[in-house]
Short mmCIF file of C-alpha atoms in Angstrom, two decimals:
data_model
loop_
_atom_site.label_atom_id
_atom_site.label_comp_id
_atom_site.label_asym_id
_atom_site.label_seq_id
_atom_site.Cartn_x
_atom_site.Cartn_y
_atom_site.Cartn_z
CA UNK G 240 30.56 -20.46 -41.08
CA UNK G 241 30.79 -16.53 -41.84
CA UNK G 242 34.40 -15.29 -42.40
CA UNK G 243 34.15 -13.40 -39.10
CA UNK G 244 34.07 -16.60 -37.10
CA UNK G 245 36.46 -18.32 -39.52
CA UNK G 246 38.70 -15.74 -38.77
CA UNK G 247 38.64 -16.43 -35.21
CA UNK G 248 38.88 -19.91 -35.23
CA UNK G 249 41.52 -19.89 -37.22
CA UNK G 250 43.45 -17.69 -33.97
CA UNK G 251 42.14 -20.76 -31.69
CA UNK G 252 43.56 -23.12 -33.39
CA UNK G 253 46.65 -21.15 -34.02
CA UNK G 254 46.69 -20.92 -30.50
CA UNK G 255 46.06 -24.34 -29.59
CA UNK G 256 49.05 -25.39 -31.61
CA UNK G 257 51.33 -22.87 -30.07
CA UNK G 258 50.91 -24.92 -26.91
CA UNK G 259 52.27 -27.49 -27.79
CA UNK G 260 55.91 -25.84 -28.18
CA UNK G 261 55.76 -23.30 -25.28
CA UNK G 262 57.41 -23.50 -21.80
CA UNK G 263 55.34 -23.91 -18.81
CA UNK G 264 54.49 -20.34 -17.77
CA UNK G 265 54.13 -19.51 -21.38
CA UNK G 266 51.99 -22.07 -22.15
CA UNK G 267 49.30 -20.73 -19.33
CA UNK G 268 49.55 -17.60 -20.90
CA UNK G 269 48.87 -19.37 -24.07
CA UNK G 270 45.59 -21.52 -22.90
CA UNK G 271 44.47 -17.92 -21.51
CA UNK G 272 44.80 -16.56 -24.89
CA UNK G 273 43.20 -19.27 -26.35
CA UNK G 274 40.48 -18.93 -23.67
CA UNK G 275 39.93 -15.34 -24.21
CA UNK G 276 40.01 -16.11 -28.28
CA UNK G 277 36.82 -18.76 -27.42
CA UNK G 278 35.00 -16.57 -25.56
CA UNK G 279 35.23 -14.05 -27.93
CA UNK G 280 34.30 -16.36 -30.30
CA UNK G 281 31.10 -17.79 -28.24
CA UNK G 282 30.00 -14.27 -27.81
CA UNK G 283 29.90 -13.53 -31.47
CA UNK G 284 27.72 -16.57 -32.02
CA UNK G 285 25.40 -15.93 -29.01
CA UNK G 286 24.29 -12.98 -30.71
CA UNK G 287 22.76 -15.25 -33.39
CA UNK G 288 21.00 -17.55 -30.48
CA UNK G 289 19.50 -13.91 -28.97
CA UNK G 290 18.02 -13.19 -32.61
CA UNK G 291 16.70 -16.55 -33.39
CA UNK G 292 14.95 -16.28 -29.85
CA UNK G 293 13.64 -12.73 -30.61
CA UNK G 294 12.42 -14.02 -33.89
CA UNK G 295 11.08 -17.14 -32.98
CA UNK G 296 8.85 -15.56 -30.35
CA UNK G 297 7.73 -13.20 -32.89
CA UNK G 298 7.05 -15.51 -35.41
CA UNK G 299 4.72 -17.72 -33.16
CA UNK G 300 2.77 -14.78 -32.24
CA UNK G 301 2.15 -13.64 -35.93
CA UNK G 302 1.13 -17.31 -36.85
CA UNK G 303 -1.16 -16.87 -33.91
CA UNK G 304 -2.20 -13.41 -35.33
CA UNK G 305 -2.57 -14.59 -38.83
CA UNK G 306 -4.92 -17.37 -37.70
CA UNK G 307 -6.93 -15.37 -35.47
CA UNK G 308 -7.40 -12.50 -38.30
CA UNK G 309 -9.15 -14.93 -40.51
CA UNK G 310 -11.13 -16.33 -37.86
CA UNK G 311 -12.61 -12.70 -36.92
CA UNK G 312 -12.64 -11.24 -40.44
CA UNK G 313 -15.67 -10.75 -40.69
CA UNK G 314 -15.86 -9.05 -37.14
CA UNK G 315 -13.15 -6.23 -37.59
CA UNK G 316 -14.62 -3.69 -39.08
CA UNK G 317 -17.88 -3.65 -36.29
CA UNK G 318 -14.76 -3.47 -33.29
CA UNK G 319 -11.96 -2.17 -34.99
CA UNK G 320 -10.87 -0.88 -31.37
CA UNK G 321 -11.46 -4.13 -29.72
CA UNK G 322 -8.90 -5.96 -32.31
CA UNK G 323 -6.20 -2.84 -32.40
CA UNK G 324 -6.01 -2.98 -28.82
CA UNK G 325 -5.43 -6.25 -28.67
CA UNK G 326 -2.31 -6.13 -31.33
CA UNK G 327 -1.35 -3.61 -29.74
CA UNK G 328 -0.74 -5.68 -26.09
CA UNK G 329 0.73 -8.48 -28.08
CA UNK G 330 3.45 -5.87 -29.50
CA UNK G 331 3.74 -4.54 -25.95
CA UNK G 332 4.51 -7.78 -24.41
CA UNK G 333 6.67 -9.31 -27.02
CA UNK G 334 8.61 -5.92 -26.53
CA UNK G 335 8.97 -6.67 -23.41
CA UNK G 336 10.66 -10.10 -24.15
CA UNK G 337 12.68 -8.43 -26.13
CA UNK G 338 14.09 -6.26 -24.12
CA UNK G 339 15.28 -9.28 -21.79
CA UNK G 340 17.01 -10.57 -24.74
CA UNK G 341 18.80 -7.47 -25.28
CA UNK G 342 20.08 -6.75 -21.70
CA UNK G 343 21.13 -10.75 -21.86
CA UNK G 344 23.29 -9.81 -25.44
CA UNK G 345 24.40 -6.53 -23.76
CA UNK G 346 25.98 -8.39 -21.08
CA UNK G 347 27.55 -11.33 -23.15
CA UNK G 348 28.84 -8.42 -25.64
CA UNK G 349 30.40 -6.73 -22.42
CA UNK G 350 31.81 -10.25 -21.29
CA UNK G 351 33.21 -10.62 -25.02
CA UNK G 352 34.58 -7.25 -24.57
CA UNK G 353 36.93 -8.49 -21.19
CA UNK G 354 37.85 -11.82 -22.69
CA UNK G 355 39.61 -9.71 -24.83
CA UNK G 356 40.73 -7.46 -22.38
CA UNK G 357 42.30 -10.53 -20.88
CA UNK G 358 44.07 -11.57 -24.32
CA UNK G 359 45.93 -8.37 -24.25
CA UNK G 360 47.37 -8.59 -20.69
CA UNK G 361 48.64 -12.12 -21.35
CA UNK G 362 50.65 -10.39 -23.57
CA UNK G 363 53.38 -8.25 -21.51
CA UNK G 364 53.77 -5.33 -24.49
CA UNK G 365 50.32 -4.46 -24.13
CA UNK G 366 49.57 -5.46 -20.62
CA UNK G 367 50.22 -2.07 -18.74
CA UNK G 368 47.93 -0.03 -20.86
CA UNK G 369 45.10 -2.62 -20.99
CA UNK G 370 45.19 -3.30 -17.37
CA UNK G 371 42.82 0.00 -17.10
CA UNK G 372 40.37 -0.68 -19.84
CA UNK G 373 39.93 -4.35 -18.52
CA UNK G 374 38.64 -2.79 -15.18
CA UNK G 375 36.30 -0.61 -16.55
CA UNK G 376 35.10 -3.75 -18.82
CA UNK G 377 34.88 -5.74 -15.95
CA UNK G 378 32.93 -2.86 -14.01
CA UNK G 379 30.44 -3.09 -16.91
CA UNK G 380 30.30 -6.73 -16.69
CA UNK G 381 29.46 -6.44 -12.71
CA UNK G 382 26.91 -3.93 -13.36
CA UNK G 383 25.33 -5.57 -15.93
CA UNK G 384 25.31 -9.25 -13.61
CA UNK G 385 23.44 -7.25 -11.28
CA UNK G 386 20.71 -6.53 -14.10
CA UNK G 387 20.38 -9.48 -15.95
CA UNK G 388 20.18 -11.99 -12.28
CA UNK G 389 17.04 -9.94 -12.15
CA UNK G 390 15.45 -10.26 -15.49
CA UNK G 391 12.89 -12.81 -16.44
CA UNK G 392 12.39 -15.40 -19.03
CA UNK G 393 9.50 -18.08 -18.20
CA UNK G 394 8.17 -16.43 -14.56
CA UNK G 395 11.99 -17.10 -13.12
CA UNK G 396 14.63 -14.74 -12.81
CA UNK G 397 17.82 -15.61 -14.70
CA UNK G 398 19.24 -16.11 -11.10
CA UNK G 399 17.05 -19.16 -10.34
CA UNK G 400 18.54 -20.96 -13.93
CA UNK G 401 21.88 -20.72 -12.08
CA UNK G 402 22.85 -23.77 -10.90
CA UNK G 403 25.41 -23.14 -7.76
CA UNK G 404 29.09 -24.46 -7.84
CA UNK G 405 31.42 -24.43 -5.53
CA UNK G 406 33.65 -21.57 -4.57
CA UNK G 407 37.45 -21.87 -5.73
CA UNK G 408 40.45 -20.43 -4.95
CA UNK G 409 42.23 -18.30 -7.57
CA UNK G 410 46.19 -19.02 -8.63
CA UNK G 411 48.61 -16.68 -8.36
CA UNK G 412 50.20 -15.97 -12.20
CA UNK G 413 53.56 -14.15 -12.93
CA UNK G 414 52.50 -11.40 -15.32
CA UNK G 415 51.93 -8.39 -12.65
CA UNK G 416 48.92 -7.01 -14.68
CA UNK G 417 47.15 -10.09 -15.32
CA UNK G 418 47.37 -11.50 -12.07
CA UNK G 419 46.29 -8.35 -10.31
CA UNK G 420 43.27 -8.62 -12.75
CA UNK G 421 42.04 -12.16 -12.03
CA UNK G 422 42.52 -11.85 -8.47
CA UNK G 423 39.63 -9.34 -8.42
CA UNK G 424 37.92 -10.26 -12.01
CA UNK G 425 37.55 -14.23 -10.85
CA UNK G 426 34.25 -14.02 -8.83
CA UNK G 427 32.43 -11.54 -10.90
CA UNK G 428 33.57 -13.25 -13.99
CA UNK G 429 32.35 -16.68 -12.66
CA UNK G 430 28.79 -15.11 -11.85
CA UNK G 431 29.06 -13.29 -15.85
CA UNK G 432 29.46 -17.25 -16.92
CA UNK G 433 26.52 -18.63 -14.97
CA UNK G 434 24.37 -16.20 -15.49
CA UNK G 435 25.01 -16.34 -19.25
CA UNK G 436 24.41 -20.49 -18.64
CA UNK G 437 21.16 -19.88 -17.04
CA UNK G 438 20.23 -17.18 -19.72
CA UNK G 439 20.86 -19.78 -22.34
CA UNK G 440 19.12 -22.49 -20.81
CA UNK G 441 16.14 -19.94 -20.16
CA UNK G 442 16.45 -18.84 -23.99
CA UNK G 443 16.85 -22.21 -25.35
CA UNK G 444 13.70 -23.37 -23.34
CA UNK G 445 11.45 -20.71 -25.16
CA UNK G 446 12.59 -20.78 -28.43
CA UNK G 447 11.86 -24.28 -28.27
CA UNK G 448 8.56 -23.74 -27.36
CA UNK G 449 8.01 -21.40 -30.12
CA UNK G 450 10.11 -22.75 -33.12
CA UNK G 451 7.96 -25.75 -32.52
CA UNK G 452 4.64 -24.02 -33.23
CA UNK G 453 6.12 -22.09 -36.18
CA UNK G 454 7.24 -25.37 -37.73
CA UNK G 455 4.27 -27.62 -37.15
CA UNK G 456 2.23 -24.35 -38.74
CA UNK G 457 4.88 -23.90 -41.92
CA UNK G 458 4.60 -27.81 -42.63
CA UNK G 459 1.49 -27.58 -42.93
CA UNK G 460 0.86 -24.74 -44.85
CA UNK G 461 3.61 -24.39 -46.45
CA UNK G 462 4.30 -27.95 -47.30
CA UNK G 463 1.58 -30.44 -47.00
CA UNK G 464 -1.33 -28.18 -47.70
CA UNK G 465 -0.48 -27.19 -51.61
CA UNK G 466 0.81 -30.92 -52.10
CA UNK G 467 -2.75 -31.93 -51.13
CA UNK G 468 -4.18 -29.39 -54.05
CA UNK G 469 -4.86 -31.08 -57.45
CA UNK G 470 -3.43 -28.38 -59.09
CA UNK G 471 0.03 -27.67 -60.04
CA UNK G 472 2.56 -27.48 -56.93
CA UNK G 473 3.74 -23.46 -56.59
CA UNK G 474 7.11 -22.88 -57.84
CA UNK G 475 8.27 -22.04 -54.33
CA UNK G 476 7.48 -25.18 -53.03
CA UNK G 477 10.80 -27.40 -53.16
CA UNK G 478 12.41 -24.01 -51.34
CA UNK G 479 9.70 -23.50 -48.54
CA UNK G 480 10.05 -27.38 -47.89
CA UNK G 481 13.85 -27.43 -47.54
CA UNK G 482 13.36 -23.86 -45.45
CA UNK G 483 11.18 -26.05 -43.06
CA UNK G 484 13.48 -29.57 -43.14
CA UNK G 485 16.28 -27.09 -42.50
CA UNK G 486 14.66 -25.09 -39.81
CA UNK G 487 13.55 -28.68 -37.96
CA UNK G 488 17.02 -29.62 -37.53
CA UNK G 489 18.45 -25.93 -36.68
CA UNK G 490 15.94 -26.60 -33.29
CA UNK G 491 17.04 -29.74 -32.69
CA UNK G 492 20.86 -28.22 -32.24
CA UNK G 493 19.43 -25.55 -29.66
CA UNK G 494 21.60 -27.79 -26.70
CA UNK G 495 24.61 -27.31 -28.72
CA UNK G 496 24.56 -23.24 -27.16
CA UNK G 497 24.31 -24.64 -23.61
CA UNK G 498 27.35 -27.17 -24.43
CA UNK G 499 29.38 -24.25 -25.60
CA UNK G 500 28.81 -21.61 -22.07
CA UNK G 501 28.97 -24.74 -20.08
CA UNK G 502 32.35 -26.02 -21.07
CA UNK G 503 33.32 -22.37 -21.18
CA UNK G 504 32.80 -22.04 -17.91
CA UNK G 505 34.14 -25.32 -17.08
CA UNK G 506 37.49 -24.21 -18.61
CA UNK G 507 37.65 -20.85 -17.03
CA UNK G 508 37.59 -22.28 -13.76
CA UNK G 509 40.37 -24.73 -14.43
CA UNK G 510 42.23 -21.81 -15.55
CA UNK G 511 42.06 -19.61 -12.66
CA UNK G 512 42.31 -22.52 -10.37
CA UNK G 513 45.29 -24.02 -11.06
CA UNK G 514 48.26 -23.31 -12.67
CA UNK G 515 49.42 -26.91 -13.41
CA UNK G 516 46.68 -28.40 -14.52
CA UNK G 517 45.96 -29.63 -18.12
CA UNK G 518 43.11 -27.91 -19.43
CA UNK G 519 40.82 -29.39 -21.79
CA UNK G 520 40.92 -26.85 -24.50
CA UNK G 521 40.31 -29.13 -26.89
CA UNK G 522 36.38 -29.87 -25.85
CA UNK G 523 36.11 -26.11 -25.50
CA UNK G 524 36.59 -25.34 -29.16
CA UNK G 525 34.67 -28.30 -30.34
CA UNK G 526 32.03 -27.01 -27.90
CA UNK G 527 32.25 -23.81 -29.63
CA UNK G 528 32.71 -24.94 -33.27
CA UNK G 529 29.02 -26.39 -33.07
CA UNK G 530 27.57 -24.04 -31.24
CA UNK G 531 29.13 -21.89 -34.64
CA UNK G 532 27.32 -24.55 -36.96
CA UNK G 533 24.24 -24.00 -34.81
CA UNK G 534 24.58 -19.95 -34.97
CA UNK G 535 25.19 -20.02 -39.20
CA UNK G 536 22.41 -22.39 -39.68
CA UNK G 537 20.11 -20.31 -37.44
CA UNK G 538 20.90 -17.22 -39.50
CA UNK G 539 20.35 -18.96 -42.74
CA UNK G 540 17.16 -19.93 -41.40
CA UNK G 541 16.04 -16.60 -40.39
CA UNK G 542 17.08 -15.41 -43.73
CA UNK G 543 15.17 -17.83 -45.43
CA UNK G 544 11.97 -17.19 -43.34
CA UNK G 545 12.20 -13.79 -44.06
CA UNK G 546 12.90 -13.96 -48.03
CA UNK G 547 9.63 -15.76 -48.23
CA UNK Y 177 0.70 -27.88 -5.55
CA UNK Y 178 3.88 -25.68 -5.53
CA UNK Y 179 3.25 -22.11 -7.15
CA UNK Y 180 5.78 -23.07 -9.42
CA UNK Y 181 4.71 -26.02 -10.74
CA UNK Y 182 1.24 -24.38 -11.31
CA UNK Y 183 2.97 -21.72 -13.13
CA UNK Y 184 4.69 -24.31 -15.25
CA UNK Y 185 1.32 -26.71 -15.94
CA UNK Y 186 -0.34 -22.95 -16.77
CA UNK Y 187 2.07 -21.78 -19.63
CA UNK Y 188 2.40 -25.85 -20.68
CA UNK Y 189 -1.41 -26.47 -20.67
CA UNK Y 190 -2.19 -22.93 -22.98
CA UNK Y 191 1.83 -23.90 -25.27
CA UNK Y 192 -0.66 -27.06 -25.98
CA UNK Y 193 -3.59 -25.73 -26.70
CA UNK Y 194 -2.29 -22.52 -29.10
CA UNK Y 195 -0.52 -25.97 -30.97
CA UNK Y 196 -3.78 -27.43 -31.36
CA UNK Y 197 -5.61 -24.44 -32.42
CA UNK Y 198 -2.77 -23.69 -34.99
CA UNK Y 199 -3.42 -27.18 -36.62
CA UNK Y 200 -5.09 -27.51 -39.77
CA UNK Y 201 -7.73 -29.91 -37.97
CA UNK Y 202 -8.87 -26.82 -35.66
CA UNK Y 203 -9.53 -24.73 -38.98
CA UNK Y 204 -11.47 -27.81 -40.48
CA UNK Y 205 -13.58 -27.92 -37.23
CA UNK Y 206 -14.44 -24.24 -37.42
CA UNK Y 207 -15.30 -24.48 -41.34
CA UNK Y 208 -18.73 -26.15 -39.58
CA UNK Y 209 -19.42 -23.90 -37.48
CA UNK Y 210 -21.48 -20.31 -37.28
CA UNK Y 211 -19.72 -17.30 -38.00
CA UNK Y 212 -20.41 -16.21 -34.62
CA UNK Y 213 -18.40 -18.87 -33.09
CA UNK Y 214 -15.95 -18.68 -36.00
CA UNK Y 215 -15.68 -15.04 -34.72
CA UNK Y 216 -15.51 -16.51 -30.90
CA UNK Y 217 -12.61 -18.92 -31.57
CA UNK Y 218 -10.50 -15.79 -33.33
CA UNK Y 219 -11.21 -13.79 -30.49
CA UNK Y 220 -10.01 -16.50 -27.79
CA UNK Y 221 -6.89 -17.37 -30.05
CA UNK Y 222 -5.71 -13.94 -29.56
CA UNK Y 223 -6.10 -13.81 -25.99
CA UNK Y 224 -4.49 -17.02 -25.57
CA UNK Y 225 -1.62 -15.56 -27.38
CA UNK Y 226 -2.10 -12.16 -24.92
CA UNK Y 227 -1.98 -14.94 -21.78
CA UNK Y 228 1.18 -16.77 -23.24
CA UNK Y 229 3.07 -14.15 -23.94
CA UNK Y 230 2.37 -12.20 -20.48
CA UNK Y 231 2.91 -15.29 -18.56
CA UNK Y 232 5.68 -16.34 -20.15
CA UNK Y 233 7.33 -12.28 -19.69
CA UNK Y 234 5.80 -12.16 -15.89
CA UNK Y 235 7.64 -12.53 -12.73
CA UNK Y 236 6.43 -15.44 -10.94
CA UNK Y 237 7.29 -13.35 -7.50
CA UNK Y 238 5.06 -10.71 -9.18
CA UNK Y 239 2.01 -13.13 -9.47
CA UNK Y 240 2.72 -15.92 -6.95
CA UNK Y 241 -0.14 -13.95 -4.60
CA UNK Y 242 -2.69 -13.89 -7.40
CA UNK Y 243 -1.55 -17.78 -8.29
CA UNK Y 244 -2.17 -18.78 -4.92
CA UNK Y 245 -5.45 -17.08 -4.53
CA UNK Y 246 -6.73 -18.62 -7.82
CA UNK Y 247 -4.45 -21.83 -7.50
CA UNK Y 248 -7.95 -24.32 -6.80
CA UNK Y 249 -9.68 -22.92 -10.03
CA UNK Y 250 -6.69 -22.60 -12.29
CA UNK Y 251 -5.54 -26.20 -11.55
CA UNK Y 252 -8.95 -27.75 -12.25
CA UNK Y 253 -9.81 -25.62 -15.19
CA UNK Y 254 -6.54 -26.39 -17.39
CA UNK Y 255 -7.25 -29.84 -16.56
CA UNK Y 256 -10.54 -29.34 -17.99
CA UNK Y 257 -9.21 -27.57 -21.17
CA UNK Y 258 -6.52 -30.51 -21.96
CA UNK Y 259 -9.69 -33.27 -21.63
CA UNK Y 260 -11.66 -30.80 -23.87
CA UNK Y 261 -8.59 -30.45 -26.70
CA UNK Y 262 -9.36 -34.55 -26.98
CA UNK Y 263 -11.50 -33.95 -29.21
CA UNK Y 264 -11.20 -31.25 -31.86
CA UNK Y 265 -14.19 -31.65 -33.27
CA UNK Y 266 -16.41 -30.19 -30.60
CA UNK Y 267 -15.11 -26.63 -31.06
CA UNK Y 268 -18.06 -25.25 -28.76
CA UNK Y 269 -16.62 -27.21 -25.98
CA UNK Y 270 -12.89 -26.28 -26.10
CA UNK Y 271 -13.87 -22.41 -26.77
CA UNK Y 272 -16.50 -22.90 -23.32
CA UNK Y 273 -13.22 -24.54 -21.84
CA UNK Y 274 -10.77 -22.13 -22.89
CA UNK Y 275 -13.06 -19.26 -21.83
CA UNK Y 276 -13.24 -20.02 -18.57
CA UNK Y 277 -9.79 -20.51 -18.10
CA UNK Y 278 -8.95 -17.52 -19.63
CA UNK Y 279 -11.23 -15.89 -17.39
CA UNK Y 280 -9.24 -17.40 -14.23
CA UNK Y 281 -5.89 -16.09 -15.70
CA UNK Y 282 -7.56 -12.53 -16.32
CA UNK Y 283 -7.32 -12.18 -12.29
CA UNK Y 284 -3.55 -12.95 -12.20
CA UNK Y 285 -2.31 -11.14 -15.80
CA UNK Y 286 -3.84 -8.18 -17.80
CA UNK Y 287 -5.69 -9.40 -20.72
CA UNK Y 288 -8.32 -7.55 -22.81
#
């Protein structure tokens, strides 16, 4: 875990125990603090699921590529403009995935950016002056809803990963600035969340698909291929192996993303819903604690890929 | 068949058959062959990568009319392709497959 996100974990759980000894009203403002602290949290680590995607499409491609180049070697230099046309649409289109990725981190950065927002006007010194900032933020966050609905991963648009709830009523809360802030944040913070649930499920479903054809492809060449050589393993090998092992089990962990919005979600409803209930804060940061083991592993796998 | 669906047997029917021509056992196959079809199989890799990658970044709204027009031919010739990918070993096959449903997809995406 990287000291950024050990920083903030160590404000959840600073949080989380501070529950325990506040009074009621207090203690919502609390859980919305710790809320805002997880969010923040899940955002930083989403940024590492957006890479790995990028990359992961990328590196399927260039396996692709790589394959292909040796197969028409001996062809290149007869229809050089045949071949640099065609690298060049494979550029263009992965570009073009790319750019989906990015509007999707834009508008989980801008998300990250209220749930902080929020943290400050549970806290009544800073409340006034935030109130203004949060609506901006959460003009951003509308905006950018609007946007990424539209965008497409896998022929659907994010919209059609959504899976509809049901329409809730939001509590009323006693700090002034924060209540006048959920009343009108609630709905277009509820569409941020499920559109960031779709875009992860969306994500998730593609890197799969990719990561799968990297990693069958590095096994073999990278693994099984020079142990099948008579001669002396490379010196590499024991890394590019573990690099591979490492990388199989990173994928497997893709779900633990779509755990984390999910139960984010989950809680933020509960929040805004009801001001007696018990909130399950507790799932929430274990949610979010593995999609952080997911995010640091994924990083140390990209790393790894790209030192060889 | 729902345009969906079609969409989602496409891009699952070409994910399966860029896995098998990544395998080592594809690039055994082709170490028999002429360099012409050597040259063949390169060539069709790289627009099987151009039709994954535009599918997969394509609005189905944006291609449902072009789906639907083609839906008959695209069905039956990625059904064709998966009985082909059976067996490796007959590379002229697959690439005769793969060509012709590359050549269906070429009416509903861009490729070169």
């Amino acid at each position: 875990m990287n000291t950024q996100n050990i920083t903030s974990f160590s404000r959840v759980g600073i949080f989380t125990c501070a529950l325990v000894l506040c009074g009621c009203d207090e203690q919502r403002l609390s859980q919305y603090s710790t809320f805002a602290t997880a969010g923040q949290v899940y955002v930083a680590n989403f940024h590492q699921v957006t890479a790995q995607a990028g990359s992961a499409m990328i590196a399927v491609d260039s396996v692709l590529m790589s394959t292909a180049h040796k197969d028409v070697v001996s062809d290149l230099k007869k229809n050089p403009a045949k071949y640099s046309a065609q690298v060049e649409q494979h550029d263009e289109l992965l570009q073009k995935y790319l750019g989906t990725l990015q509007l999707i981190d834009a508008h989980a950065t801008a998300l990250g950016a209220y749930f902080d927002a929020i943290a400050k006007l549970t806290d009544n010194k800073t409340a006034t002056n935030t109130a203004s900032a949060a609506t901006d933020l959460l003009n951003a966050v509308d905006s950018l809803n609007t946007h990424l609905a539209k965008a497409t991963i896998l022929g659907k648009p994010i919209a059609d990963y959504v899976s509809k709830g049901t329409p809730f009523v939001v509590a009323h809360f006693q700090v002034k600035a924060l209540d006048a802030q959920l009343q009108r944040a609630a709905p277009i913070v509820d569409i941020a969340l499920s559109l960031q649930e779709g875009a992860v499920t969306a994500i998730g479903e593609q890197t799969k698909a990719s990561l799968t054809d990297t990693l069958k492809n590095r096994e073999s060449t990278d693994v099984i291929e020079p142990f099948l050589r008579t001669n002396e393993l490379p010196a590499n090998w024991n890394t590019n192996r573990e690099a591979y092992l490492r990388a199989s089990v990173t994928l497997s962990n893709v779900s633990s993303a779509q755990s984390a919005i999910k139960q984010l979600h989950i809680t933020f409803k509960q929040l805004v819903e009801n001001q007696t209930a018990s909130i399950d804060l507790q799932t929430l940061i274990t949610d979010i604690s593995a999609m952080s083991a997911y995010a640091n592993a994924t990083q140390t796998t990209l790393k790894t890929a790209g030192a060889k | 068949m729902a345009i969906s669906d079609l969409y989602a047997d496409t891009l699952s029917a070409l994910t399966a058959t860029r896995s098998k021509m990544l395998s080592p056992a594809w690039q055994a196959s082709l170490d028999k062959v002429t360099t012409a079809d050597r040259v063949a199989a390169g060539n069709a890799l790289l627009q099987l990568g151009s039709a994954i990658l535009s599918l997969s970044t394509a609005s189905l709204a944006d291609i449902a009319l072009q789906m639907s027009a083609n839906a008959t031919q695209l069905a039956s010739s990625t059904k064709d392709l998966a009985e082909a990918l059976a067996d490796i070993t007959k590379v002229q096959n697959i690439l005769q497959k793969l060509t012709s449903a590359l050549s269906i997809i070429a009416k509903i995406v861009p490729l070169l």
